[in-house]
Short mmCIF file of C-alpha atoms in Angstrom, two decimals:
data_model
loop_
_atom_site.label_atom_id
_atom_site.label_comp_id
_atom_site.label_asym_id
_atom_site.label_seq_id
_atom_site.Cartn_x
_atom_site.Cartn_y
_atom_site.Cartn_z
CA UNK G 280 0.00 0.00 0.00
CA UNK G 281 1.32 3.41 -1.02
CA UNK G 282 1.19 6.58 1.07
CA UNK G 283 -1.07 8.35 -1.39
CA UNK G 284 -3.16 7.49 -4.45
CA UNK G 285 -4.24 9.88 -7.20
CA UNK G 286 -7.91 9.38 -8.04
CA UNK G 287 -10.32 10.57 -10.69
CA UNK G 288 -14.06 11.14 -10.38
CA UNK G 289 -15.95 10.27 -13.57
CA UNK G 290 -19.37 11.91 -13.53
CA UNK G 291 -18.22 14.60 -11.13
CA UNK G 292 -21.07 17.05 -11.68
CA UNK G 293 -23.92 14.70 -10.69
CA UNK G 294 -25.32 14.13 -7.20
CA UNK G 295 -23.15 11.08 -6.47
CA UNK G 296 -20.13 12.73 -8.07
CA UNK G 297 -20.60 15.66 -5.70
CA UNK G 298 -20.70 13.25 -2.76
CA UNK G 299 -17.44 11.72 -3.96
CA UNK G 300 -15.84 15.17 -3.94
CA UNK G 301 -17.19 15.85 -0.44
CA UNK G 302 -15.79 12.56 0.87
CA UNK G 303 -12.45 12.61 -0.94
CA UNK G 304 -11.24 16.21 -0.84
CA UNK G 305 -9.46 15.64 2.49
CA UNK G 306 -9.09 11.84 2.44
CA UNK G 307 -5.99 10.51 4.26
CA UNK G 308 -5.08 8.09 1.44
CA UNK G 309 -6.49 9.65 -1.73
CA UNK G 310 -5.93 12.91 -3.63
CA UNK G 311 -8.39 14.10 -6.28
CA UNK G 312 -6.32 14.55 -9.44
CA UNK G 313 -9.02 14.53 -12.13
CA UNK G 314 -12.67 15.56 -12.45
CA UNK G 315 -14.44 14.37 -15.59
CA UNK G 316 -17.95 14.63 -16.96
CA UNK G 317 -19.84 14.99 -20.24
CA UNK G 318 -18.60 17.04 -23.22
CA UNK G 319 -20.90 19.95 -22.23
CA UNK G 320 -18.96 20.32 -18.94
CA UNK G 321 -15.50 19.59 -20.32
CA UNK G 322 -13.10 22.54 -20.47
CA UNK G 323 -14.93 24.48 -17.74
CA UNK G 324 -13.78 25.09 -14.20
CA UNK G 325 -15.65 22.71 -11.91
CA UNK G 326 -17.46 25.52 -10.07
CA UNK G 327 -18.78 26.78 -13.41
CA UNK G 328 -19.64 23.33 -14.75
CA UNK G 329 -21.67 22.33 -11.69
CA UNK G 330 -23.07 25.83 -11.06
CA UNK G 331 -26.43 25.83 -9.28
CA UNK G 332 -26.56 22.02 -9.40
CA UNK G 333 -24.24 21.81 -6.38
CA UNK G 334 -26.47 20.09 -3.80
CA UNK G 335 -24.16 19.47 -0.86
CA UNK G 336 -24.54 21.45 2.37
CA UNK G 337 -20.88 22.51 2.42
CA UNK G 338 -19.47 24.73 -0.31
CA UNK G 339 -17.42 23.29 -3.16
CA UNK G 340 -13.98 22.48 -1.69
CA UNK G 341 -11.42 25.09 -2.69
CA UNK G 342 -8.95 22.49 -3.96
CA UNK G 343 -11.36 21.37 -6.70
CA UNK G 344 -13.48 24.47 -7.47
CA UNK G 345 -11.06 25.79 -10.11
CA UNK G 346 -10.07 22.36 -11.44
CA UNK G 347 -10.79 22.10 -15.17
CA UNK G 348 -13.25 19.33 -15.99
CA UNK G 349 -12.11 16.75 -18.54
CA UNK G 350 -14.19 14.78 -21.04
CA UNK G 351 -14.89 11.39 -19.46
CA UNK G 352 -14.98 9.59 -22.82
CA UNK G 353 -12.75 11.53 -25.21
CA UNK G 354 -10.01 12.04 -22.61
CA UNK G 355 -10.11 8.52 -21.17
CA UNK G 356 -6.58 7.57 -22.20
CA UNK G 357 -5.13 10.78 -20.79
CA UNK G 358 -7.14 10.46 -17.56
CA UNK G 359 -6.04 6.84 -17.09
CA UNK G 360 -2.43 7.99 -17.24
CA UNK G 361 -2.96 10.67 -14.58
CA UNK G 362 -4.52 8.58 -11.81
CA UNK G 363 -4.13 5.33 -9.88
CA UNK G 364 -7.84 4.54 -10.20
CA UNK G 365 -11.22 6.21 -10.81
CA UNK G 366 -14.61 6.40 -9.15
CA UNK G 367 -17.39 6.27 -11.73
CA UNK G 368 -20.93 7.68 -11.33
CA UNK G 369 -22.05 8.72 -14.80
CA UNK G 370 -25.54 9.37 -16.15
CA UNK G 371 -25.48 7.45 -19.43
CA UNK G 372 -27.22 4.50 -21.09
CA UNK G 373 -26.20 1.15 -19.61
CA UNK G 374 -24.43 -0.10 -22.72
CA UNK G 375 -22.46 3.16 -22.90
CA UNK G 376 -21.50 2.89 -19.22
CA UNK G 377 -20.39 -0.71 -19.68
CA UNK G 378 -18.22 0.27 -22.64
CA UNK G 379 -16.76 3.26 -20.81
CA UNK G 380 -15.89 1.33 -17.65
CA UNK G 381 -14.31 -1.51 -19.62
CA UNK G 382 -12.29 1.06 -21.57
CA UNK G 383 -10.77 2.47 -18.39
CA UNK G 384 -10.11 -1.03 -17.05
CA UNK G 385 -8.32 -2.09 -20.25
CA UNK G 386 -6.26 1.10 -20.01
CA UNK G 387 -4.98 -0.42 -16.73
CA UNK G 388 -7.04 2.01 -14.64
CA UNK G 389 -9.15 0.25 -11.97
CA UNK G 390 -12.78 1.40 -11.81
CA UNK G 391 -14.77 1.65 -8.58
CA UNK G 392 -18.28 2.06 -9.92
CA UNK G 393 -21.54 3.35 -8.51
CA UNK G 394 -23.34 2.39 -11.73
CA UNK G 395 -25.48 -0.70 -12.35
CA UNK G 396 -24.26 -1.57 -15.86
CA UNK G 397 -21.65 -4.14 -14.80
CA UNK G 398 -23.33 -5.47 -11.65
CA UNK G 399 -24.40 -8.74 -13.23
CA UNK G 400 -21.19 -9.53 -15.08
CA UNK G 401 -20.17 -12.80 -13.42
CA UNK G 402 -16.53 -11.83 -12.75
CA UNK G 403 -17.25 -8.27 -11.56
CA UNK G 404 -17.45 -8.16 -7.75
CA UNK G 405 -20.42 -6.30 -6.25
CA UNK G 406 -19.21 -5.59 -2.75
CA UNK G 407 -20.82 -4.42 0.45
CA UNK G 408 -17.56 -4.25 2.42
CA UNK G 409 -18.89 -5.68 5.70
CA UNK G 410 -20.90 -8.40 3.96
CA UNK G 411 -18.90 -10.00 1.12
CA UNK G 412 -15.31 -8.71 1.09
CA UNK G 413 -14.13 -12.14 -0.10
CA UNK G 414 -15.64 -11.44 -3.53
CA UNK G 415 -12.62 -9.23 -4.25
CA UNK G 416 -10.79 -12.46 -5.11
CA UNK G 417 -12.71 -12.69 -8.42
CA UNK G 418 -10.71 -9.68 -9.65
CA UNK G 419 -7.90 -12.03 -10.64
CA UNK G 420 -10.24 -13.92 -12.99
CA UNK G 421 -11.60 -10.67 -14.41
CA UNK G 422 -8.10 -9.38 -15.12
CA UNK G 423 -7.35 -12.62 -16.96
CA UNK G 424 -10.46 -12.15 -19.12
CA UNK G 425 -9.67 -8.49 -19.82
CA UNK G 426 -5.98 -9.16 -20.39
CA UNK G 427 -4.95 -6.56 -17.81
CA UNK G 428 -2.37 -6.44 -15.02
CA UNK G 429 -3.93 -3.65 -12.91
CA UNK G 430 -7.21 -2.78 -14.54
CA UNK G 431 -10.52 -4.14 -13.29
CA UNK G 432 -14.09 -3.09 -12.47
CA UNK G 433 -15.64 -3.40 -9.01
CA UNK G 434 -19.16 -2.18 -8.34
CA UNK G 435 -21.26 -1.33 -5.32
CA UNK G 436 -24.78 -2.63 -5.03
CA UNK G 437 -28.01 -0.72 -5.44
CA UNK G 438 -28.67 1.85 -2.70
CA UNK G 439 -32.03 0.32 -1.79
CA UNK G 440 -30.59 -3.00 -0.60
CA UNK G 441 -28.02 -1.23 1.61
CA UNK G 442 -30.79 -0.46 4.09
CA UNK G 443 -31.80 -4.06 4.80
CA UNK G 444 -29.22 -6.58 3.48
CA UNK G 445 -26.64 -5.54 6.12
CA UNK G 446 -29.26 -6.15 8.84
CA UNK G 447 -30.17 -9.55 7.41
CA UNK G 448 -26.58 -10.69 6.90
CA UNK G 449 -25.73 -11.57 10.55
CA UNK G 450 -29.01 -13.48 10.72
CA UNK G 451 -28.13 -15.86 7.86
CA UNK G 452 -26.71 -18.30 10.41
CA UNK G 453 -30.32 -18.98 11.46
CA UNK G 454 -31.23 -19.98 7.89
CA UNK G 455 -33.24 -17.17 6.29
CA UNK G 456 -35.90 -18.69 4.00
CA UNK G 457 -37.92 -15.72 2.77
CA UNK G 458 -37.85 -11.93 2.90
CA UNK G 459 -40.39 -9.26 2.06
CA UNK G 460 -39.04 -5.70 1.97
CA UNK G 461 -40.79 -2.44 1.13
CA UNK G 462 -38.42 0.48 0.68
CA UNK G 463 -39.33 4.14 1.09
CA UNK G 464 -36.67 5.91 -0.94
CA UNK G 465 -35.40 9.49 -0.74
CA UNK G 466 -35.45 11.82 -3.72
CA UNK G 467 -31.65 12.19 -3.74
CA UNK G 468 -31.65 8.60 -5.01
CA UNK G 469 -33.00 10.04 -8.24
CA UNK G 470 -30.37 12.80 -8.18
CA UNK G 471 -32.98 15.35 -7.17
CA UNK G 472 -33.65 17.97 -4.49
CA UNK G 473 -36.97 19.52 -3.56
CA UNK G 474 -35.89 22.63 -5.51
CA UNK G 475 -35.39 20.62 -8.69
CA UNK G 476 -38.33 18.25 -8.10
CA UNK G 477 -41.14 20.26 -6.46
CA UNK G 478 -43.66 17.64 -7.60
CA UNK G 479 -42.37 15.38 -4.83
CA UNK G 480 -43.46 17.75 -2.06
CA UNK G 481 -46.51 16.25 -0.30
CA UNK G 482 -46.36 13.24 -2.61
CA UNK G 483 -45.53 9.53 -2.81
CA UNK G 484 -44.78 7.77 -6.10
CA UNK G 485 -45.39 4.00 -5.96
CA UNK G 486 -42.94 3.07 -8.73
CA UNK G 487 -39.20 3.46 -9.32
CA UNK G 488 -38.14 1.98 -12.64
CA UNK G 489 -36.05 -1.18 -12.31
CA UNK G 490 -35.66 -0.79 -8.55
CA UNK G 491 -37.70 -3.78 -7.45
CA UNK G 492 -35.90 -6.12 -9.83
CA UNK G 493 -32.52 -4.90 -8.49
CA UNK G 494 -33.71 -5.24 -4.90
CA UNK G 495 -34.77 -8.85 -5.41
CA UNK G 496 -31.81 -10.05 -7.49
CA UNK G 497 -28.74 -8.17 -6.21
CA UNK G 498 -28.75 -9.59 -2.65
CA UNK G 499 -28.39 -13.08 -4.14
CA UNK G 500 -25.18 -12.07 -5.91
CA UNK G 501 -23.87 -10.38 -2.76
CA UNK G 502 -24.56 -13.63 -0.84
CA UNK G 503 -23.23 -15.79 -3.67
CA UNK G 504 -19.98 -17.76 -3.88
CA UNK G 505 -16.99 -17.72 -6.18
CA UNK G 506 -16.82 -20.89 -8.24
CA UNK G 507 -13.91 -20.96 -10.66
CA UNK G 508 -13.93 -17.79 -12.74
CA UNK G 509 -17.38 -16.51 -11.78
CA UNK G 510 -19.62 -15.54 -8.89
CA UNK G 511 -22.61 -17.88 -8.62
CA UNK G 512 -25.72 -16.34 -7.06
CA UNK G 513 -27.12 -17.75 -3.83
CA UNK G 514 -30.33 -19.77 -4.23
CA UNK G 515 -31.86 -18.54 -0.96
CA UNK G 516 -33.59 -16.67 0.49
CA UNK G 517 -36.64 -15.94 -1.62
CA UNK G 518 -36.98 -12.13 -1.77
CA UNK G 519 -39.90 -9.96 -2.86
CA UNK G 520 -39.94 -6.17 -2.73
CA UNK G 521 -41.86 -2.99 -3.39
CA UNK G 522 -40.06 0.34 -3.83
CA UNK G 523 -41.71 3.74 -3.32
CA UNK G 524 -40.36 7.27 -3.75
CA UNK G 525 -41.19 9.44 -0.73
CA UNK G 526 -40.76 13.15 0.09
CA UNK G 527 -37.50 12.76 2.06
CA UNK G 528 -34.27 14.47 1.04
CA UNK G 529 -31.84 11.72 2.12
CA UNK G 530 -32.25 8.31 3.72
CA UNK G 531 -33.85 5.09 2.50
CA UNK G 532 -36.15 3.32 4.97
CA UNK G 533 -37.14 -0.33 4.62
CA UNK G 534 -39.95 -2.29 6.25
CA UNK G 535 -38.66 -5.88 6.42
CA UNK G 536 -40.42 -9.20 7.07
CA UNK G 537 -38.32 -12.36 7.48
CA UNK G 538 -38.71 -16.08 8.19
CA UNK G 539 -36.09 -18.66 9.25
CA UNK G 540 -35.38 -22.38 9.16
CA UNK G 541 -34.18 -22.15 12.76
CA UNK G 542 -36.20 -19.33 14.30
CA UNK G 543 -34.04 -17.24 16.66
CA UNK G 544 -35.33 -15.34 19.67
CA UNK G 545 -35.63 -11.57 19.61
CA UNK G 546 -32.66 -11.33 21.95
CA UNK G 547 -30.57 -13.55 19.68
CA UNK G 548 -31.32 -11.23 16.76
CA UNK G 549 -30.42 -8.13 18.74
CA UNK G 550 -27.20 -9.75 19.95
CA UNK G 551 -26.29 -10.72 16.38
CA UNK G 552 -26.70 -7.11 15.28
CA UNK G 553 -24.85 -5.63 18.25
CA UNK G 554 -21.85 -7.94 17.99
CA UNK G 555 -21.46 -7.97 14.22
CA UNK G 556 -18.20 -6.60 12.82
CA UNK G 557 -16.92 -6.85 9.28
CA UNK G 558 -13.49 -6.49 7.73
CA UNK G 559 -13.78 -2.67 7.51
CA UNK G 560 -14.15 -2.50 11.30
CA UNK G 561 -11.32 -5.00 11.89
CA UNK G 562 -9.03 -3.10 9.50
CA UNK G 563 -10.15 0.29 10.90
CA UNK G 564 -10.64 1.72 7.42
CA UNK G 565 -11.05 5.53 7.29
CA UNK G 566 -14.77 5.48 6.42
CA UNK G 567 -15.74 2.37 8.37
CA UNK G 568 -18.35 3.00 11.08
CA UNK G 569 -17.19 1.77 14.48
CA UNK G 570 -20.66 0.33 15.17
CA UNK G 571 -22.05 -0.76 11.81
CA UNK G 572 -25.48 -2.00 12.93
CA UNK G 573 -27.45 -0.01 15.51
CA UNK G 574 -30.74 -1.04 17.12
CA UNK G 575 -33.17 1.45 18.67
CA UNK G 576 -35.51 0.29 21.42
CA UNK G 577 -37.69 3.40 20.94
CA UNK G 578 -40.64 2.55 18.67
CA UNK G 579 -40.30 5.94 16.95
CA UNK G 580 -36.81 5.15 15.62
CA UNK G 581 -35.01 5.06 13.31
CA UNK G 582 -36.10 8.26 11.59
CA UNK G 583 -34.49 9.56 8.40
CA UNK G 584 -34.22 13.14 9.57
CA UNK G 585 -32.44 12.45 12.85
CA UNK G 586 -30.68 9.10 12.31
CA UNK G 587 -29.40 9.03 8.71
CA UNK G 588 -26.08 10.69 9.63
CA UNK G 589 -25.17 8.16 12.32
CA UNK G 590 -21.44 7.34 12.07
CA UNK G 591 -21.03 9.93 9.33
CA UNK G 592 -23.89 8.42 7.34
CA UNK G 593 -22.11 5.05 7.09
CA UNK G 594 -24.04 3.08 9.73
CA UNK G 595 -27.29 1.15 9.31
CA UNK G 596 -30.06 1.57 11.90
CA UNK G 597 -32.85 -0.81 12.88
CA UNK G 598 -35.92 -0.64 15.08
CA UNK G 599 -39.38 -2.08 15.83
CA UNK G 600 -38.28 -5.73 15.86
CA UNK G 601 -41.33 -7.82 16.75
CA UNK G 602 -43.14 -11.09 15.86
CA UNK G 603 -45.30 -11.21 12.74
CA UNK G 604 -48.43 -13.26 11.97
CA UNK G 605 -47.32 -14.40 8.50
CA UNK G 606 -43.52 -14.22 8.78
CA UNK G 607 -41.41 -14.96 11.86
CA UNK G 608 -40.42 -11.34 12.50
CA UNK G 609 -40.69 -7.80 11.13
CA UNK G 610 -38.53 -4.71 11.67
CA UNK G 611 -37.58 -1.36 10.15
CA UNK G 612 -34.20 -0.33 8.72
CA UNK G 613 -32.60 2.94 7.64
CA UNK G 614 -29.47 3.88 5.72
CA UNK G 615 -28.20 7.10 4.14
CA UNK G 616 -28.63 6.45 0.44
CA UNK G 617 -25.96 8.75 -1.02
CA UNK G 618 -23.39 7.97 1.71
CA UNK G 619 -23.64 4.32 2.78
CA UNK G 620 -25.77 3.55 -0.29
CA UNK G 621 -23.72 5.29 -2.97
CA UNK G 622 -20.54 7.36 -2.78
CA UNK G 623 -19.63 6.44 0.80
CA UNK G 624 -20.08 2.74 0.12
CA UNK G 625 -17.88 3.03 -2.98
CA UNK G 626 -15.17 4.90 -1.05
CA UNK G 627 -15.26 2.25 1.69
CA UNK G 628 -14.97 -0.46 -0.98
CA UNK G 629 -11.96 1.34 -2.46
CA UNK G 630 -10.39 1.51 0.99
CA UNK G 631 -10.93 -2.22 1.43
CA UNK G 632 -9.42 -3.01 -1.99
CA UNK G 633 -6.51 -0.65 -1.26
CA UNK G 634 -5.77 -2.44 2.00
CA UNK G 635 -5.94 -5.80 0.20
CA UNK G 636 -3.43 -4.60 -2.43
CA UNK G 637 -5.68 -4.59 -5.50
CA UNK G 638 -5.03 -0.88 -6.24
CA UNK G 639 -1.21 -1.01 -6.10
#
């Protein structure tokens, strides 16, 4: 592991790109060397390219505000030569994203992606750092396929599953058989604020395109196993979901119902949550929450407005654990969707891969 890594942010003007800047501008291991976006932003100073679209609470960091934005596609070869790896969060068609990310990888520039385009490629790891860090081992097979020495693609999962999969993971030892999850998703998940999406004020939209399919399929890859040169999805549990857009700025809430082969007690579930630690906690990574899973005894918690920033927005909160008439138990979960669920989760994954030597 080196003392410092030069990083690029591809898709720097979007909501997730802005989060990357917020998280990385004073990172102890990483230095932002490149900001890239679409041709319409290329050649402009970042502060001019993002303009009124800047949605973070803090001002644009001074060390990037005057940085000239590069063209993510046309300047790919030049960018790859300027950085050790890139974070990617672009707003493009899936086939275009897939092509772009593979281009950077074949230019020997590792890609840590927030996008969904490569999530179901069998040798691309989709990592929740506390849940399936062992999937990083598939990178060797991917490099062999791509013909690269350093280049690879690693992706984070969909933001919606970050609210409930971490809570379910320590309970897998009891044999989870089926899960029903309804997610209530913040507008920042669509890259919006109330200023840019006033139609969401006093409103709930009962459909988010593609979200339910992702929420039902992606956990099975996260819980899958490496077999040879591919990740094979887990066969259980059976998962069904509904995903709604709600008038909340940040924070995805999930109502979860779960059944087990070996039904645990309520105290056993709470103990499993309290005592769970993953590799990020053991390695003391910069963005790892000290207490990853947090249970509230108060029936009114967790709440998006007051609990989403727990542990810098990187923790997951649970509450209202109780028996159910059709499933064994039900409970509520909360995670910050653009921190734990998007940029923060990707930064934590990069930290994990750095510590494991994949970015050297």
